[in-house]
Tab-separated table of C-alpha atoms in Angstrom:
chain	number	residue	atom	x	y	z
A	4	MET	CA	144.020	93.836	121.443
A	5	SER	CA	146.591	91.276	120.133
A	6	ASP	CA	146.274	87.908	118.427
A	7	GLN	CA	146.321	86.465	121.970
A	8	ALA	CA	142.589	87.147	121.988
A	9	ALA	CA	142.075	84.351	119.517
A	10	LEU	CA	143.470	81.907	122.070
A	11	ARG	CA	141.211	80.273	124.601
A	12	PRO	CA	142.764	79.187	127.879
A	13	GLY	CA	143.974	75.608	127.745
A	14	ARG	CA	142.411	74.891	124.355
A	15	GLY	CA	144.740	76.683	121.960
A	16	ARG	CA	143.761	78.738	118.962
A	17	ARG	CA	140.130	78.499	117.763
A	18	PRO	CA	139.689	77.233	114.217
A	19	ALA	CA	139.237	80.068	111.707
A	20	ALA	CA	135.626	79.035	111.008
A	21	ALA	CA	134.736	79.360	114.706
A	22	VAL	CA	136.370	82.795	114.930
A	23	ARG	CA	134.492	83.868	111.811
A	24	ARG	CA	131.163	82.724	113.273
A	25	ALA	CA	131.858	84.574	116.537
A	26	VAL	CA	132.823	87.750	114.665
A	27	LEU	CA	129.705	87.656	112.476
A	28	ALA	CA	127.480	87.064	115.500
A	29	ALA	CA	129.086	89.999	117.318
A	30	ALA	CA	128.707	92.260	114.269
A	31	GLY	CA	125.044	91.289	113.881
A	32	GLU	CA	124.321	91.910	117.572
A	33	LEU	CA	125.962	95.339	117.552
A	34	LEU	CA	124.113	96.224	114.336
A	35	PHE	CA	120.683	95.246	115.652
A	36	GLU	CA	121.255	96.672	119.135
A	37	HIS	CA	122.862	100.000	118.229
A	38	GLY	CA	122.665	100.523	114.463
A	39	LEU	CA	125.145	100.703	111.601
A	40	GLY	CA	127.429	103.262	113.270
A	41	ALA	CA	128.151	100.904	116.188
A	42	VAL	CA	129.778	98.283	113.975
A	43	THR	CA	133.497	99.153	114.228
A	44	PHE	CA	136.456	96.742	114.008
A	45	GLU	CA	137.322	97.702	117.594
A	46	LYS	CA	133.925	96.909	119.111
A	47	VAL	CA	133.305	93.756	117.070
A	48	ALA	CA	136.755	92.368	117.928
A	49	ALA	CA	136.196	93.052	121.636
A	50	ARG	CA	132.767	91.423	121.699
A	51	ALA	CA	133.870	88.387	119.660
A	52	GLY	CA	137.125	87.886	121.602
A	53	ALA	CA	139.002	88.065	118.302
A	54	SER	CA	141.972	90.134	117.184
A	55	LYS	CA	141.428	93.347	115.270
A	56	MET	CA	144.207	92.200	112.916
A	57	THR	CA	142.112	89.191	111.895
A	58	LEU	CA	139.143	91.437	111.124
A	59	TYR	CA	141.316	93.745	109.007
A	60	LYS	CA	142.511	90.706	107.048
A	61	TRP	CA	138.993	89.382	106.407
A	62	TRP	CA	136.904	92.495	105.791
A	63	PRO	CA	137.767	95.567	103.699
A	64	SER	CA	135.618	97.928	105.803
A	65	PRO	CA	133.334	98.028	108.861
A	66	GLY	CA	130.408	98.424	106.408
A	67	ALA	CA	131.218	95.116	104.706
A	68	LEU	CA	131.521	93.464	108.130
A	69	ALA	CA	128.159	94.911	109.227
A	70	LEU	CA	126.523	93.567	106.079
A	71	ASP	CA	127.929	90.069	106.612
A	72	GLY	CA	126.834	90.229	110.257
A	73	TYR	CA	123.353	91.162	109.109
A	74	PHE	CA	123.140	88.278	106.633
A	75	ALA	CA	124.420	85.787	109.222
A	76	ALA	CA	121.820	87.034	111.725
A	77	VAL	CA	118.811	86.771	109.416
A	78	GLU	CA	119.841	83.582	107.605
A	79	ASP	CA	118.047	81.222	109.994
A	80	THR	CA	115.014	83.469	110.495
A	81	LEU	CA	114.473	83.602	106.787
A	82	ALA	CA	114.899	79.942	105.906
A	83	PHE	CA	112.441	78.801	103.236
A	84	PRO	CA	110.179	75.931	104.317
A	85	ASN	CA	108.939	73.200	101.998
A	86	THR	CA	106.026	71.266	103.493
A	87	GLY	CA	104.615	70.522	100.043
A	88	GLU	CA	101.784	73.070	100.440
A	89	ILE	CA	102.703	76.365	98.775
A	90	GLU	CA	100.088	78.517	100.552
A	91	ARG	CA	101.283	77.370	103.982
A	92	ASP	CA	104.975	77.782	103.072
A	93	LEU	CA	104.611	81.264	101.581
A	94	THR	CA	102.541	82.363	104.566
A	95	SER	CA	104.945	81.077	107.231
A	96	GLN	CA	107.961	82.525	105.395
A	97	LEU	CA	106.237	85.919	105.089
A	98	HIS	CA	105.240	85.846	108.756
A	99	ALA	CA	108.935	85.392	109.673
A	100	PHE	CA	109.885	88.236	107.313
A	101	VAL	CA	107.205	90.540	108.745
A	102	ARG	CA	108.432	89.784	112.288
A	103	LEU	CA	111.986	90.682	111.262
A	104	LEU	CA	110.919	93.950	109.610
A	105	THR	CA	108.872	95.044	112.618
A	106	GLU	CA	111.467	94.150	115.264
A	107	ARG	CA	113.302	97.189	116.517
A	108	PRO	CA	115.849	98.164	115.477
A	109	ALA	CA	116.200	95.373	112.893
A	110	GLY	CA	113.595	96.881	110.549
A	111	ARG	CA	115.197	100.344	110.735
A	112	VAL	CA	118.651	98.844	110.137
A	113	ILE	CA	117.440	97.102	106.990
A	114	ALA	CA	115.779	100.305	105.773
A	115	GLU	CA	118.980	102.257	106.430
A	116	LEU	CA	121.128	99.693	104.597
A	117	VAL	CA	118.849	99.718	101.531
A	118	GLY	CA	118.610	103.522	101.778
A	119	ALA	CA	122.391	103.994	101.942
A	120	ALA	CA	122.787	101.626	98.983
A	121	GLN	CA	120.923	104.088	96.722
A	122	ALA	CA	123.938	106.424	96.801
A	123	ASP	CA	126.645	103.746	97.254
A	124	PRO	CA	127.071	101.362	94.281
A	125	GLU	CA	129.517	99.169	96.235
A	126	LEU	CA	127.019	98.598	99.055
A	127	ALA	CA	124.259	98.041	96.468
A	128	GLY	CA	126.410	95.408	94.752
A	129	ALA	CA	127.142	93.666	98.049
A	130	ILE	CA	123.450	93.588	99.010
A	131	ALA	CA	122.509	92.223	95.583
A	132	SER	CA	125.166	89.517	95.421
A	133	ARG	CA	125.055	88.383	99.048
A	134	HIS	CA	121.379	88.872	99.876
A	135	THR	CA	118.840	89.808	97.193
A	136	ARG	CA	119.928	87.314	94.519
A	137	PRO	CA	120.417	84.253	96.770
A	138	ARG	CA	117.106	84.927	98.555
A	139	ARG	CA	115.294	85.425	95.235
A	140	ALA	CA	116.749	82.120	94.055
A	141	LEU	CA	115.383	80.295	97.127
A	142	ALA	CA	111.873	81.719	96.609
A	143	VAL	CA	111.928	81.070	92.861
A	144	ASP	CA	113.035	77.504	93.501
A	145	ARG	CA	110.200	76.911	96.003
A	146	ILE	CA	107.608	78.429	93.636
A	147	GLY	CA	109.011	76.333	90.759
A	148	ARG	CA	108.390	73.204	92.850
A	149	ALA	CA	104.810	74.382	93.428
A	150	GLN	CA	104.391	74.792	89.672
A	151	ARG	CA	105.633	71.244	89.047
A	152	ALA	CA	103.268	70.032	91.796
A	153	GLY	CA	100.342	71.709	89.988
A	154	GLN	CA	99.734	74.276	92.775
A	155	VAL	CA	100.706	77.344	90.714
A	156	ARG	CA	99.976	77.899	87.013
A	157	ALA	CA	102.978	77.004	84.835
A	158	GLU	CA	102.980	80.285	82.874
A	159	VAL	CA	103.323	82.481	85.989
A	160	ASP	CA	106.792	84.076	86.348
A	161	PRO	CA	108.050	83.241	89.882
A	162	GLU	CA	110.342	86.308	89.804
A	163	VAL	CA	107.279	88.584	89.627
A	164	LEU	CA	105.741	86.835	92.643
A	165	VAL	CA	108.859	87.681	94.667
A	166	ASP	CA	108.152	91.389	94.033
A	167	GLN	CA	104.454	90.989	94.867
A	168	LEU	CA	105.160	89.218	98.177
A	169	TRP	CA	108.499	90.265	99.738
A	170	GLY	CA	108.739	93.391	97.577
A	171	ALA	CA	105.334	94.544	98.854
A	172	CYS	CA	106.702	94.252	102.425
A	173	TYR	CA	109.818	96.262	101.531
A	174	HIS	CA	107.495	98.908	100.052
A	175	ARG	CA	105.711	99.351	103.389
A	176	LEU	CA	109.084	99.449	105.162
A	177	LEU	CA	110.737	102.019	102.864
A	178	LEU	CA	107.700	104.217	102.119
A	179	PRO	CA	105.876	103.742	105.428
A	180	ASP	CA	102.189	104.566	105.412
A	181	GLN	CA	100.381	101.321	106.199
A	182	PRO	CA	101.124	98.687	108.869
A	183	ILE	CA	103.370	95.660	108.317
A	184	ASP	CA	101.740	92.732	110.134
A	185	THR	CA	100.677	89.123	109.678
A	186	ALA	CA	97.229	90.162	108.381
A	187	PHE	CA	99.035	92.047	105.615
A	188	ALA	CA	101.188	88.981	104.853
A	189	ASP	CA	98.073	86.781	104.691
A	190	ALA	CA	96.334	89.210	102.318
A	191	LEU	CA	99.387	89.250	100.016
A	192	VAL	CA	99.267	85.468	99.632
A	193	ARG	CA	95.468	85.297	99.350
A	194	ASN	CA	95.234	87.988	96.651
A	195	LEU	CA	97.724	86.145	94.469
A	196	LEU	CA	96.541	82.595	95.020
A	197	ALA	CA	92.834	83.255	94.622
A	198	GLY	CA	92.983	86.287	92.374
A	199	ILE	CA	90.966	89.437	93.046
A	200	ARG	CA	88.285	89.025	90.351
A	201	PRO	CA	84.843	88.014	91.671
B	11	MET	CA	119.590	138.472	91.045
B	12	SER	CA	117.001	141.020	92.258
B	13	ASP	CA	113.236	141.113	92.322
B	14	GLN	CA	113.485	142.703	88.859
B	15	ALA	CA	113.679	139.144	87.557
B	16	ALA	CA	110.021	138.659	88.414
B	17	LEU	CA	109.119	141.444	85.992
B	18	ARG	CA	108.513	140.713	82.351
B	19	PRO	CA	109.117	143.517	79.844
B	20	GLY	CA	105.955	145.544	79.174
B	21	ARG	CA	103.699	143.224	81.157
B	22	GLY	CA	104.455	144.027	84.757
B	23	ARG	CA	104.923	141.553	87.584
B	24	ARG	CA	103.855	137.929	86.970
B	25	PRO	CA	101.132	136.613	89.282
B	26	ALA	CA	102.510	134.587	92.193
B	27	ALA	CA	100.924	131.374	90.861
B	28	ALA	CA	102.760	131.776	87.543
B	29	VAL	CA	106.071	132.400	89.303
B	30	ARG	CA	105.479	129.339	91.465
B	31	ARG	CA	104.782	127.174	88.404
B	32	ALA	CA	107.932	128.435	86.678
B	33	VAL	CA	110.029	127.803	89.800
B	34	LEU	CA	108.687	124.254	90.241
B	35	ALA	CA	109.259	123.480	86.562
B	36	ALA	CA	112.850	124.778	86.800
B	37	ALA	CA	113.484	122.749	89.979
B	38	GLY	CA	112.082	119.580	88.367
B	39	GLU	CA	114.195	120.059	85.228
B	40	LEU	CA	117.410	120.591	87.198
B	41	LEU	CA	116.609	117.577	89.362
B	42	PHE	CA	115.977	115.220	86.451
B	43	GLU	CA	118.838	116.576	84.324
B	44	HIS	CA	121.568	116.797	86.943
B	45	GLY	CA	120.376	115.157	90.171
B	46	LEU	CA	119.544	116.335	93.670
B	47	GLY	CA	122.784	118.287	94.182
B	48	ALA	CA	121.998	120.585	91.237
B	49	VAL	CA	118.851	121.986	92.852
B	50	THR	CA	120.119	125.183	94.544
B	51	PHE	CA	118.140	128.396	95.128
B	52	GLU	CA	120.678	130.181	92.878
B	53	LYS	CA	120.274	127.865	89.888
B	54	VAL	CA	116.507	127.442	90.168
B	55	ALA	CA	115.971	131.221	90.450
B	56	ALA	CA	118.151	131.825	87.395
B	57	ARG	CA	116.388	129.204	85.273
B	58	ALA	CA	112.889	130.305	86.341
B	59	GLY	CA	113.611	134.022	85.929
B	60	ALA	CA	112.512	134.511	89.547
B	61	SER	CA	114.168	136.244	92.480
B	62	LYS	CA	116.148	134.219	94.982
B	63	MET	CA	114.356	136.208	97.723
B	64	THR	CA	110.997	134.767	96.590
B	65	LEU	CA	112.395	131.233	96.764
B	66	TYR	CA	113.735	131.824	100.288
B	67	LYS	CA	110.285	133.019	101.325
B	68	TRP	CA	108.472	129.999	99.869
B	69	TRP	CA	110.794	127.058	100.622
B	70	PRO	CA	112.698	126.272	103.823
B	71	SER	CA	115.530	124.453	101.994
B	72	PRO	CA	116.728	123.453	98.523
B	73	GLY	CA	115.735	119.875	99.433
B	74	ALA	CA	112.106	120.883	99.993
B	75	LEU	CA	112.152	122.792	96.714
B	76	ALA	CA	113.602	119.774	94.876
B	77	LEU	CA	110.873	117.572	96.299
B	78	ASP	CA	108.103	119.951	95.192
B	79	GLY	CA	109.731	120.204	91.762
B	80	TYR	CA	109.720	116.439	91.560
B	81	PHE	CA	106.041	116.154	92.486
B	82	ALA	CA	105.066	118.868	89.989
B	83	ALA	CA	107.026	117.086	87.242
B	84	VAL	CA	105.478	113.658	87.758
B	85	GLU	CA	101.932	114.804	88.543
B	86	ASP	CA	100.699	114.667	84.949
B	87	THR	CA	102.625	111.512	84.037
B	88	LEU	CA	101.050	109.700	86.927
B	89	ALA	CA	97.427	110.744	86.510
B	90	PHE	CA	95.011	107.903	87.268
B	91	PRO	CA	92.711	107.011	84.370
B	92	ASN	CA	89.121	105.815	84.773
B	93	THR	CA	87.764	104.258	81.595
B	94	GLY	CA	85.466	101.956	83.569
B	95	GLU	CA	87.642	98.890	82.917
B	96	ILE	CA	89.945	98.244	85.879
B	97	GLU	CA	92.411	95.956	84.046
B	98	ARG	CA	92.978	98.542	81.317
B	99	ASP	CA	93.298	101.408	83.818
B	100	LEU	CA	95.742	99.627	86.125
B	101	THR	CA	97.817	98.539	83.151
B	102	SER	CA	98.043	101.979	81.544
B	103	GLN	CA	98.840	103.637	84.894
B	104	LEU	CA	101.578	101.086	85.600
B	105	HIS	CA	103.012	101.503	82.104
B	106	ALA	CA	103.354	105.236	82.792
B	107	PHE	CA	104.970	104.514	86.170
B	108	VAL	CA	107.399	101.999	84.637
B	109	ARG	CA	108.371	104.544	81.970
B	110	LEU	CA	109.066	107.127	84.678
B	111	LEU	CA	111.176	104.714	86.746
B	112	THR	CA	113.265	103.641	83.749
B	113	GLU	CA	113.859	107.135	82.372
B	114	ARG	CA	117.309	108.413	83.221
B	115	PRO	CA	117.974	110.075	85.524
B	116	ALA	CA	114.372	110.204	86.845
B	117	GLY	CA	114.487	106.642	88.173
B	118	ARG	CA	117.813	107.219	89.946
B	119	VAL	CA	116.537	110.498	91.406
B	120	ILE	CA	113.493	108.759	92.894
B	121	ALA	CA	115.680	105.975	94.302
B	122	GLU	CA	118.020	108.557	95.839
B	123	LEU	CA	115.136	110.514	97.390
B	124	VAL	CA	113.615	107.377	98.945
B	125	GLY	CA	117.106	106.235	99.976
B	126	ALA	CA	117.956	109.558	101.645
B	127	ALA	CA	114.584	109.502	103.437
B	128	GLN	CA	115.634	106.367	105.382
B	129	ALA	CA	118.050	108.470	107.452
B	130	ASP	CA	116.113	111.765	107.281
B	131	PRO	CA	112.725	111.749	109.082
B	132	GLU	CA	111.837	115.211	107.750
B	133	LEU	CA	112.324	114.138	104.132
B	134	ALA	CA	110.437	110.899	104.872
B	135	GLY	CA	107.532	112.928	106.274
B	136	ALA	CA	107.462	115.218	103.238
B	137	ILE	CA	107.472	112.275	100.815
B	138	ALA	CA	104.667	110.577	102.753
B	139	SER	CA	102.417	113.626	103.066
B	140	ARG	CA	102.971	115.113	99.616
B	141	HIS	CA	103.427	111.995	97.523
B	142	THR	CA	102.854	108.523	98.969
B	143	ARG	CA	99.566	109.204	100.764
B	144	PRO	CA	97.848	111.257	98.025
B	145	ARG	CA	98.906	108.751	95.347
B	146	ARG	CA	97.733	105.823	97.507
B	147	ALA	CA	94.399	107.600	97.923
B	148	LEU	CA	93.972	107.950	94.136
B	149	ALA	CA	94.679	104.263	93.558
B	150	VAL	CA	92.480	103.149	96.458
B	151	ASP	CA	89.651	105.322	95.128
B	152	ARG	CA	89.941	103.819	91.620
B	153	ILE	CA	90.029	100.257	93.004
B	154	GLY	CA	87.031	101.050	95.239
B	155	ARG	CA	85.068	102.079	92.135
B	156	ALA	CA	86.037	98.769	90.503
B	157	GLN	CA	84.727	96.957	93.582
B	158	ARG	CA	81.408	98.789	93.371
B	159	ALA	CA	81.289	97.976	89.640
B	160	GLY	CA	81.710	94.264	90.451
B	161	GLN	CA	85.170	94.016	88.805
B	162	VAL	CA	87.104	93.342	92.019
B	163	ARG	CA	85.940	91.226	94.974
B	164	ALA	CA	84.476	93.369	97.751
B	165	GLU	CA	86.559	91.794	100.549
B	166	VAL	CA	89.915	92.624	98.910
B	167	ASP	CA	91.833	95.424	100.682
B	168	PRO	CA	92.738	98.027	98.019
B	169	GLU	CA	95.671	99.227	100.164
B	170	VAL	CA	97.337	95.814	99.796
B	171	LEU	CA	96.941	95.964	96.012
B	172	VAL	CA	98.874	99.251	95.988
B	173	ASP	CA	101.848	97.403	97.532
B	174	GLN	CA	101.500	94.487	95.095
B	175	LEU	CA	101.419	96.760	92.024
B	176	TRP	CA	103.356	100.024	92.558
B	177	GLY	CA	105.241	98.642	95.560
B	178	ALA	CA	106.493	95.740	93.447
B	179	CYS	CA	107.923	98.303	90.972
B	180	TYR	CA	109.641	100.239	93.789
B	181	HIS	CA	111.141	96.930	94.945
B	182	ARG	CA	112.819	96.387	91.550
B	183	LEU	CA	113.994	100.019	91.596
B	184	LEU	CA	115.463	99.981	95.120
B	185	LEU	CA	116.815	96.417	95.202
B	186	PRO	CA	117.640	96.103	91.502
B	187	ASP	CA	118.036	92.575	90.201
B	188	GLN	CA	115.292	92.093	87.615
B	189	PRO	CA	114.164	94.419	84.775
B	190	ILE	CA	111.425	97.033	85.147
B	191	ASP	CA	109.442	96.995	81.891
B	192	THR	CA	105.909	96.860	80.528
B	193	ALA	CA	105.957	93.036	80.456
B	194	PHE	CA	106.596	93.169	84.222
B	195	ALA	CA	103.729	95.643	84.684
B	196	ASP	CA	101.385	93.395	82.685
B	197	ALA	CA	102.372	90.354	84.759
B	198	LEU	CA	101.697	92.265	88.009
B	199	VAL	CA	98.131	93.024	86.926
B	200	ARG	CA	97.500	89.574	85.440
B	201	ASN	CA	98.703	87.679	88.547
B	202	LEU	CA	96.337	89.634	90.764
B	203	LEU	CA	93.279	89.714	88.528
B	204	ALA	CA	93.365	86.072	87.458
B	205	GLY	CA	95.119	84.592	90.482
B	206	ILE	CA	98.043	82.201	90.174
B	207	ARG	CA	96.249	78.949	91.073
B	208	PRO	CA	95.571	76.591	88.142
């Protein structure tokens, strides 16, 4: 495939941002439909109608491209709401997360990415910098607002809540033994908000 | 190495249970000192003073042997106390778990085992049946006692607490971004027992 692929009939070359969006969408689709091994420069370029040369220029490896495709695909699903009521916002965000983890093969793809990262420091670094840290920051920011609104005690560390909400879901994904569902998500929020003491 | 290695001078053949203990201890030591790749039938047999033939009879693969060595090594460290006070017992158990996860290379070995399991259903099954499920059962049993003693609300699902305590630690191990320490363990227990609402 040549750079001609980046041309659309009668409309000239697509802007770089549009090509990038199309490439990321194609990478995310291939990843979720067929798994990590299906994300090759060849297949992504063909599906996105982009040139392989462009992909080589923008991504160092198919793995890096797959990761960016993954993040682009889940970005909207995992937006963090702010209705002003922390219980409602945590619950609806966790419901979206639970849906993502239980979709097939999305949940397995996430588990495989995190699994592969345990023996691949470069992949681990990419996941941390492009996914874990920004998503933590969004949750911590939302919980901080709840603290200032008097809905969460000021001395609670929001970082720890991230591990007790989303981390608890990852635990069921990576060491599967109990179901991941909305009842589980609701119990996570309830246990923390109300406390478990009688 | 021949079956002579199972003989000790002047005392005849060791009982099978003693050989098994020595083999598991040797496998656990090699695993924690040098990582998963160091656990070979050859090296474990040599360190345990056992015959390679015995190891072939008892374990289907070096991976299965490494896993059993791991479980034997952490069994004592991860015993579940019951002093009658749930806050104290959860805290001391989590402190032991946090110590294990932050010891090097034990923490990395656990992360690598869980990571490898994401693409290896047999390893995942072994971890679940020999480790995750029995350890969940111990925690659920201890929390159930606390419920009957009136220290935890009866309608709380103990399984969910496992994810919000030990699962939260696994989250920091597998998606590292925040420290795993005793202050973290204390916050996990405090958030759940007291609740985070003002």
